[in-house]
Structure formats: C-alpha cells, structure tokens
Short mmCIF file of C-alpha atoms in Angstrom, two decimals:
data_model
loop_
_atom_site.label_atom_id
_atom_site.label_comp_id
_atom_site.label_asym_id
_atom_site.label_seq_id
_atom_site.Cartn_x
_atom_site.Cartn_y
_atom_site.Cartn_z
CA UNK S 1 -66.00 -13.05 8.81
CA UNK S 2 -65.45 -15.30 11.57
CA UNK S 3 -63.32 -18.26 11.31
CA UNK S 4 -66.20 -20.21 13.33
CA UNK S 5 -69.91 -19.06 13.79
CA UNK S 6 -72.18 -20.45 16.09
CA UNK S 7 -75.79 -19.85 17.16
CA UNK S 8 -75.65 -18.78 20.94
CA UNK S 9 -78.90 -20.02 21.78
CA UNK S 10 -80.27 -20.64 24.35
CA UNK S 11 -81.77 -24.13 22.87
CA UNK S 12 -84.70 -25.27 25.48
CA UNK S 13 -85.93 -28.57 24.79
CA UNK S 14 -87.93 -31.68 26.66
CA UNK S 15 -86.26 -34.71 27.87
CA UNK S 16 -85.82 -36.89 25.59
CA UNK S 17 -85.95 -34.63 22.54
CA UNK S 18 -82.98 -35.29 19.98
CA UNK S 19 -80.89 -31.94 19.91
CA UNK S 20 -79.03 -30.73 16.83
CA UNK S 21 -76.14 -28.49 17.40
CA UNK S 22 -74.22 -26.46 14.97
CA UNK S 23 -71.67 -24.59 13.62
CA UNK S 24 -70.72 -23.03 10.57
CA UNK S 25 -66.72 -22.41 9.31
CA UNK S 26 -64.85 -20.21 7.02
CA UNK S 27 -61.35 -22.11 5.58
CA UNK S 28 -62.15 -25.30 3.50
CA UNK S 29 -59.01 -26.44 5.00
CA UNK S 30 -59.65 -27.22 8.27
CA UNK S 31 -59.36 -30.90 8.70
CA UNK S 32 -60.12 -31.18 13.13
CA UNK S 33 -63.08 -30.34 14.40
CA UNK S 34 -64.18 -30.97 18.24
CA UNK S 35 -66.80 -30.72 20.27
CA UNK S 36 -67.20 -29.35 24.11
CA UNK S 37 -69.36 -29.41 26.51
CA UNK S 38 -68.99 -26.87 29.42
CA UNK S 39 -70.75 -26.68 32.53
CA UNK S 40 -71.43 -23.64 34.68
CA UNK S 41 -67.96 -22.36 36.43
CA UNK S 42 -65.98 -25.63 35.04
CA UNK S 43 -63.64 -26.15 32.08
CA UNK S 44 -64.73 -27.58 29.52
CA UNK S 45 -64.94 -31.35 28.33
CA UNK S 46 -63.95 -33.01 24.90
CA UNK S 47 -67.04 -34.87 23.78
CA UNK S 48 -66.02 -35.33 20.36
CA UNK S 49 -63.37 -35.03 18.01
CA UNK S 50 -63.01 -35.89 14.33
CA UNK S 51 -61.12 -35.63 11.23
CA UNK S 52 -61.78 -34.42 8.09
CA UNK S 53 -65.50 -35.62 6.52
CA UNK S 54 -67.96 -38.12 7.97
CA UNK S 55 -69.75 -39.23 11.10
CA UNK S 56 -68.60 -40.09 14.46
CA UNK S 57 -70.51 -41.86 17.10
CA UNK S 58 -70.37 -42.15 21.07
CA UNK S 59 -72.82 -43.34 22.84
CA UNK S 60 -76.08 -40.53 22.72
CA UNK S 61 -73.44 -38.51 20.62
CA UNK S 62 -73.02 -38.02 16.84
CA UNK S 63 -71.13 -35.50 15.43
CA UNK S 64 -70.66 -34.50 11.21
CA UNK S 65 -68.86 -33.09 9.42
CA UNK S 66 -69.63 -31.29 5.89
CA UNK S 67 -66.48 -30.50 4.70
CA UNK S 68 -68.72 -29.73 1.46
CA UNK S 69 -71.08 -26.93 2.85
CA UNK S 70 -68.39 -26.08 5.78
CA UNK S 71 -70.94 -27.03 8.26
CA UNK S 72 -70.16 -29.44 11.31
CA UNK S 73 -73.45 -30.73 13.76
CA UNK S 74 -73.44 -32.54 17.16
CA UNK S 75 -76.64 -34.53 17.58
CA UNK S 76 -77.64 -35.39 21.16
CA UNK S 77 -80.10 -38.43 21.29
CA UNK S 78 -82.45 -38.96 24.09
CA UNK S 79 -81.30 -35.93 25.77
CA UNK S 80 -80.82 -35.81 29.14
CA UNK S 81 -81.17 -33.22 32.13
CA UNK S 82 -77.66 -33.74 32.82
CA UNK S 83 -76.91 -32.51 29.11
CA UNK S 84 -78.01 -29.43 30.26
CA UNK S 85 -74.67 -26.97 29.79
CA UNK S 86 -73.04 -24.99 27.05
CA UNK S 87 -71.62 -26.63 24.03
CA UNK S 88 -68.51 -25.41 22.53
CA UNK S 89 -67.52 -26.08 18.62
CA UNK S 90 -63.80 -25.77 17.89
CA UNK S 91 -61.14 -26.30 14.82
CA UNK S 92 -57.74 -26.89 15.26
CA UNK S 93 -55.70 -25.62 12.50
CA UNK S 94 -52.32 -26.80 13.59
CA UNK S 95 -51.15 -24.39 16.25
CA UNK S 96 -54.36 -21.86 15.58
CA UNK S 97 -57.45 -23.08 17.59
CA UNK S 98 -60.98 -21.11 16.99
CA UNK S 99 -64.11 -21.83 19.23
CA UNK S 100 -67.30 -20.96 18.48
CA UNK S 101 -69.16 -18.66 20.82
CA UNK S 102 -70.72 -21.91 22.75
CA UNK S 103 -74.73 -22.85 22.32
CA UNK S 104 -76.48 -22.76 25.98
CA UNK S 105 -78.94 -25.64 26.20
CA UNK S 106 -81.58 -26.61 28.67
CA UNK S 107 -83.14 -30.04 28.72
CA UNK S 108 -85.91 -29.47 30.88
CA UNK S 109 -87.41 -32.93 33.06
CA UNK Q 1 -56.79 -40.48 30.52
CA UNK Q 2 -55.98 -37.22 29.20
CA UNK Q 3 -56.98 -35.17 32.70
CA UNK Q 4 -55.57 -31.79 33.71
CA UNK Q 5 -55.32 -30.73 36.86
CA UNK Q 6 -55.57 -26.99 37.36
CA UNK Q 7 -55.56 -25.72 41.28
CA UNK Q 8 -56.56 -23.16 42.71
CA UNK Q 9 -60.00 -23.80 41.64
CA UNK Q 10 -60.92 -20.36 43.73
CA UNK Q 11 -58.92 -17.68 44.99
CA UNK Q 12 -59.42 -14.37 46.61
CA UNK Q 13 -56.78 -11.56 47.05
CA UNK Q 14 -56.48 -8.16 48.14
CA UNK Q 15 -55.41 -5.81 45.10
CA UNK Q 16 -51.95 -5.52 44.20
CA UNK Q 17 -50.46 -9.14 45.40
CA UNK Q 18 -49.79 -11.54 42.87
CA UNK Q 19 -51.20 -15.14 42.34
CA UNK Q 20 -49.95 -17.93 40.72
CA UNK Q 21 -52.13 -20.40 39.10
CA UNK Q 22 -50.83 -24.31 38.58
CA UNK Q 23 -52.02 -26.55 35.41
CA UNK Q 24 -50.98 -29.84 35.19
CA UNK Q 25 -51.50 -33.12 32.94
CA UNK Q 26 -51.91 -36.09 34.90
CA UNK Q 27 -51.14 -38.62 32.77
CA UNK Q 28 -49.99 -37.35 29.81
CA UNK Q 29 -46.98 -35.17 28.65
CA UNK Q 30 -48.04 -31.81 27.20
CA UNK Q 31 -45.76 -30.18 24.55
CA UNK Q 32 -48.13 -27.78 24.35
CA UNK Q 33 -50.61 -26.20 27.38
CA UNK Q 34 -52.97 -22.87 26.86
CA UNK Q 35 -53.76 -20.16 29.23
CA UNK Q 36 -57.82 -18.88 28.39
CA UNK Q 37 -59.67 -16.08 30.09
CA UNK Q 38 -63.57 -16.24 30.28
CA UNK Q 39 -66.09 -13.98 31.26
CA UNK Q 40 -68.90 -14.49 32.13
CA UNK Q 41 -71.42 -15.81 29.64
CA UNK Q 42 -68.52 -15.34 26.79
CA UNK Q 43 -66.18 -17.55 25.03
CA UNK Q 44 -62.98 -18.38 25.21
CA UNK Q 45 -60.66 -15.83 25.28
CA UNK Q 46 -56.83 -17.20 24.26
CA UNK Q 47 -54.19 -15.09 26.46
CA UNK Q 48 -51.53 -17.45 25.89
CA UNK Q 49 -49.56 -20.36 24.21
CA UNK Q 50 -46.53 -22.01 25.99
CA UNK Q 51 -44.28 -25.17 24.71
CA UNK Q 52 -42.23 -26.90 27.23
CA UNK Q 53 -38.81 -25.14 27.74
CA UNK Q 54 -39.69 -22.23 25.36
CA UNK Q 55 -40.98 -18.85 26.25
CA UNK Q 56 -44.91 -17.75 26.14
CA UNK Q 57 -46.47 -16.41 22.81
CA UNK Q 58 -49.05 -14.13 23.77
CA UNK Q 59 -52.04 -12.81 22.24
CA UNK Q 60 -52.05 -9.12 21.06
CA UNK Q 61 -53.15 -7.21 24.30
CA UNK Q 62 -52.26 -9.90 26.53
CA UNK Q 63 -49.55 -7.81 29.24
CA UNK Q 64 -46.79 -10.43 29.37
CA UNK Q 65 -45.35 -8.71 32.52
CA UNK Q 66 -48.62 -8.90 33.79
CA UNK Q 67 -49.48 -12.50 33.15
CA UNK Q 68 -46.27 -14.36 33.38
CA UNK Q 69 -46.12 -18.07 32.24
CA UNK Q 70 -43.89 -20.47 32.79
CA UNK Q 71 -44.00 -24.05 31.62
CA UNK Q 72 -40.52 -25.75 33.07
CA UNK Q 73 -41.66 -29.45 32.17
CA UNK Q 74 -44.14 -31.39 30.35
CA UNK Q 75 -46.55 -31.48 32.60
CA UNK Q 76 -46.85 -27.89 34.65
CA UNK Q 77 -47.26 -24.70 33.58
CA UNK Q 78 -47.95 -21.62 35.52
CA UNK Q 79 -49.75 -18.90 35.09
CA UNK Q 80 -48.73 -15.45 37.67
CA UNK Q 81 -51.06 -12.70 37.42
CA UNK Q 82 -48.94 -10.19 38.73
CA UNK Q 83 -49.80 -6.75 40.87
CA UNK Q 84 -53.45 -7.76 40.28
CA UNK Q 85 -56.27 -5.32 40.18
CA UNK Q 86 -60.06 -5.84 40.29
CA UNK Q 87 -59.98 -5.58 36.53
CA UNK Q 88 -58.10 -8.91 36.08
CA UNK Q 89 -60.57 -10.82 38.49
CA UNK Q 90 -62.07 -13.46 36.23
CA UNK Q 91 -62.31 -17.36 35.26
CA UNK Q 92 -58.89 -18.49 33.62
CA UNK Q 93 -58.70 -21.52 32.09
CA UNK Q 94 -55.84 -23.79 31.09
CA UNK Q 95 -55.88 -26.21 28.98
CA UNK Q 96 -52.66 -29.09 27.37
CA UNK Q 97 -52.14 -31.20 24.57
CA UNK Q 98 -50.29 -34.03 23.92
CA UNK Q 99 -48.71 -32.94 20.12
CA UNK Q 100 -50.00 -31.12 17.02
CA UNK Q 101 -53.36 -32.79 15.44
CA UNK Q 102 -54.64 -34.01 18.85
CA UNK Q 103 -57.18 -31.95 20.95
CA UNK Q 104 -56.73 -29.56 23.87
CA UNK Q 105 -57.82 -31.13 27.24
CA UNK Q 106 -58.91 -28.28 29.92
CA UNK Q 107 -58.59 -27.97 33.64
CA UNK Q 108 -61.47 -27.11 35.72
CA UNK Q 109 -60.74 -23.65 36.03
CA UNK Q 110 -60.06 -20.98 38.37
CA UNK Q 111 -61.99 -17.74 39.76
CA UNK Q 112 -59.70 -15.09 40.37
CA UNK Q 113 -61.17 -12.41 42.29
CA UNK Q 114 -59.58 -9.05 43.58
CA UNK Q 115 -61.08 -6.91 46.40
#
C-alpha cells in the first residue's frame, strides 16, 4: 500500500465550479500535510500546509484534514482558469516526504 | 518569502559533458534542500537529500557518481549530472527547507536534455 494515494484525474470542470481535491494516507501518524499546485514545466508551489486535524483557509482555498478516516481535501472555490494545473498532496513525516501522484485539473472559461 | 532560485531553467548538451545545476534560497537559510527528477506526466521522483556541510543521502538507484551534490552553505546546493547520456535528459527539481516540521519550497526547475 502506498503511503499516499491520489486520484490522477484529469478533473474538468466550469468556471466557477467549487473543486474538491483529495487524497487518501496510510500511517495515522502523520501530523503535516501540504498542498501543491504545479504548473506545466515549473516547480511546484505550496498552497497549503497544515498540522494535524482541522480546517485551514486562504483566500478561494480550504484544505482538511481527517486525521479520523486518514483522508485530507483541498477545496477550490469559485475556480478559476488560472487554477488550471496539477495539484500535488504531500506528508512530511520528519525527514520522509511522500507526494501523491498529483490530480490534473482543467477549469474551462 | 521562502523563494528558491534554481538556474539553469533549460539546458542542452552534447552526450558525455557534464552539467551542473544551481538551487538556491533567497531569503531563507536551508538546513535541508532536495534534488527531484520528473518525467513527464509523473510525480515526483526523490534522487536526493543533502544537509548543509554533510554529504548526500541518496535514494536506492540513484548513481551518486553520477549525480553529484554538493551543498557547501545554507543557501546553495548543486546538483552535477556527470558524463550525461540521453537517458538522464529530464526535468530535475530542487527544492529547500528551512528546519524539520516546516514545508519544502521548490525551484522552478530545469530541463536537461542530451543530444
């Protein structure tokens, strides 16, 4: 089993659709969870990062974590064209790192 | 804050010369920067781990003469892909962090590719 699963997509969706994002876990242990976004031929970008259970909000960005069902979500609202680009989950387990396979979505005008 | 530069963003190079790849943290001091490999429409692949003054833990089936690191301060590390063949053409990826429990910040990137 993987330590992080993620559905690969590709998520299409019309502008201004709320997006859901998510990503499953093995360890009930791991307490950091981020969020990237990576556009084509570019690094990617920390969007989000949190600790341990609970909700974090950024602007069009919330992400959660269910420490309870291993489960951790990245909502987009009012999704834009520009949020058009992969989206990577990762855990950091101290000095171990594991990213999920990345979720291609298209938010089409 | 938290921005790493990585340069070249793009290089090309005849096969068997080596190329050295620069990642550096702006405004931040890294104890701890990554060296990725990506192809294309794939994740993440770790090659490498380096801490400031220390040498490189690399992945199983990472060639450490191959893909020498070196990270002589706390804010560059390089990566030298050494004697490279069209095989190691690819997008690497570096990435730093400021200490355990806080998040990796990436560069932008950079296509290698070998004729």
């Amino acid at each position: 089993q993987k330590e992080v699963e993620q559905d690969p997509g590709p998520l299409s969706v019309p502008e201004g659709a709320i997006v859901s994002l998510n990503c499953t876990y093995s360890n009930s242990a791991f307490q950091y969870f981020m969020w990237y976004r990576q556009y084509s031929r570019k690094g990617p970008e920390l969007l989000m990062y949190t600790y341990s259970s609970g909700n974090k909000e950024d602007g069009r960005f919330t992400a959660q974590v269910d420490k309870s069902s291993k489960y951790i979500s990245l909502f987009i609202r009012d999704s834009q064209p520009s949020d058009s680009a992969t989206y990577l989950c990762a855990i950091d387990n101290f000095n171990k790192f594991y990213f999920g396979s990345g979720t291609k979505l298209n938010v089409k005008p | 804050g938290a921005v790493v530069s990585q340069h070249p963003s793009w290089v090309i190079c005849k096969s068997g010369t080596s190329v050295k790849i620069e990642c550096r943290s702006l405004d931040f001091q890294a104890t701890t920067m990554f060296w990725y490999r990506q192809f294309p429409k794939q994740s993440l692949m770790l090659m490498a781990t380096s801490n400031e003054g220390s040498k490189a833990t690399y992945e199983q089936g990472v060639e450490k003469d191959k893909f020498l690191i070196n990270h002589a301060s706390l804010t560059l590390s390089t990566l030298t892909v050494t004697s490279a063949h069209p095989e190691d053409s690819s997008f690497y990826i570096c990435s730093a962090r400021l200490q355990g429990g806080q998040p990796q910040h990436f560069g932008d990137g950079t296509r290698l590719s070998i004729l």
